[in-house]
Amino acid sequence: MKTTIAKLSEHVGEEVTIGAWLRNKRSSGKIAFLQLRDGTGFVQGVVVKSDVPEEVFQTAKNMTQETSLYVTGKVVEDSRSSFGYEIQVSNVEVIHAATDYPITPKEHGTEFLMDNRHLWLRSQKQHAVMKIRNEIIRATYEYFHENGYTKIDPPILTGSSAEGTTELFHTKYFEEEAYLSQSGQLYMEAAAMAFNKVFSFGPTFRAEKSKTRRHLIEFWMIEPEMAFVEHAESLEIQENYISHLVASVLKNCKLDLEILGRDTAKLAKVTAPFPRITYDKAIELLKEKGFDDIEWGEDFGAPHETAIAESFDKPVFITHYPAAIKAFYMKPDPNREDVVLCADLIAPEGYGEIIGGSQRIDDLELMEKRYEEHNLTSDAYNWYLELRKYGSVPHSGFGLGLERTVAWLSGVEHVRETIPFPRLLNRLYP
Ligand code: 4AD
Ligand code: MG
């Protein structure tokens, strides 16, 4: 019976065949232990010399790392392995013998592993991180579909910028100039006026010269946008969504979290509601913590965000930033024109800003004023202005950075390990 490692529990006591790769092996004169993987999981195969024909034992014993094979044997429960099963091998059939696989069980440097990313993805930890990424994506669709959102796909090639012009990737669009999308938000606002509650999930691009553990050049964003939703309600949606993601990963990725050595007690505390502090309070808190130089009106860097996060064991919303350091579309606080109805959600444990969101300006005149202040004179923005002309309503939305969320939930240090093929300041290979 042909099956996969993930389904072995359904075949205890039966003889099965799986297509697999050899990760590693140990052998003595009488027994060989094969560490196998098939993409769905990891399992040990045991080949006992006295139980199999001599050529089967010799083949098993001489197989090289990453050789592909069909392995046949009986599935038995094994309480010693964290996976819980083992295969008592009766036959192995080599499909393709690998020679000199570059990633050996010894330690390798990160640059070497990144150069071999196409192979590194096979390793157990990288596999666990990608499974957690996959679960976050699955739980995202689940959350928004269960809550009445329609998925809308904004364009990747655009004629306008959403988040400032300094980080745009320029490209030719026949005779015109085009950019790769920095954010689908502006289009999602149009979609919210047509479908009420919408969300997008897609790649975004930032030509940022940042070389930090939190920055990618190409990253994936989830961008919900809600008509008739104001700032406070948007924060409630955000905390409920994040709580759902954390609960789903804790429930469905137990083995992956264990492989990564993630402290799940810290994640278990992440349930709605989350604390909220204003930007003003955050400045005070930073001064108390010894950041004497920070002045009202300055943006926060990674050390500031980490220091603020340390005061909480859940993600924390920092709200009401100065209008001057935020995007042109954010709605000013009606009680205080110098700050906007926005929030950044800062993850615990130093993972930084995972969500940026705000209530949007819905007043035509104010938006026209912002256009002038920000020099958005191009006709490329006319359509966005028209959303304020034809049945404008209060609306809010936010963007969740997938890779930073994966890094936080997996407990990996750097976002480069949270996307299959990272695009970094000096990396376009593989
Ligand atoms: O804060 P940002 O720039 O917000 C927007 O783009 C809004 N238009 C979203 C919206 O309201 N629809 O980006 C949102 C999130 C950040 O909080 C962060 O998690 C992630 O995207 N992000 C990055 N992740 C990896 N590498 C980068 N260079 C990132 N820049 C932003
Ligand atoms: Mg931001």
Tab-separated table of C-alpha atoms and ligand atoms in Angstrom, residues 163 206 326 344 353 355-357 404, ligand 2:
chain	number	residue	atom	x	y	z
A	163	GLU	CA	3.453	54.174	1.041
A	206	ARG	CA	10.010	47.670	-1.015
A	326	LYS	CA	2.591	58.608	8.973
A	344	ASP	CA	1.102	49.736	14.916
A	353	GLU	CA	5.880	45.781	14.169
A	355	ILE	CA	0.702	45.206	11.742
A	356	GLY	CA	0.360	48.762	10.509
A	357	GLY	CA	-3.188	50.082	10.204
A	404	ARG	CA	7.431	38.907	10.655
B	2	MG	MG	4.375	50.498	9.363
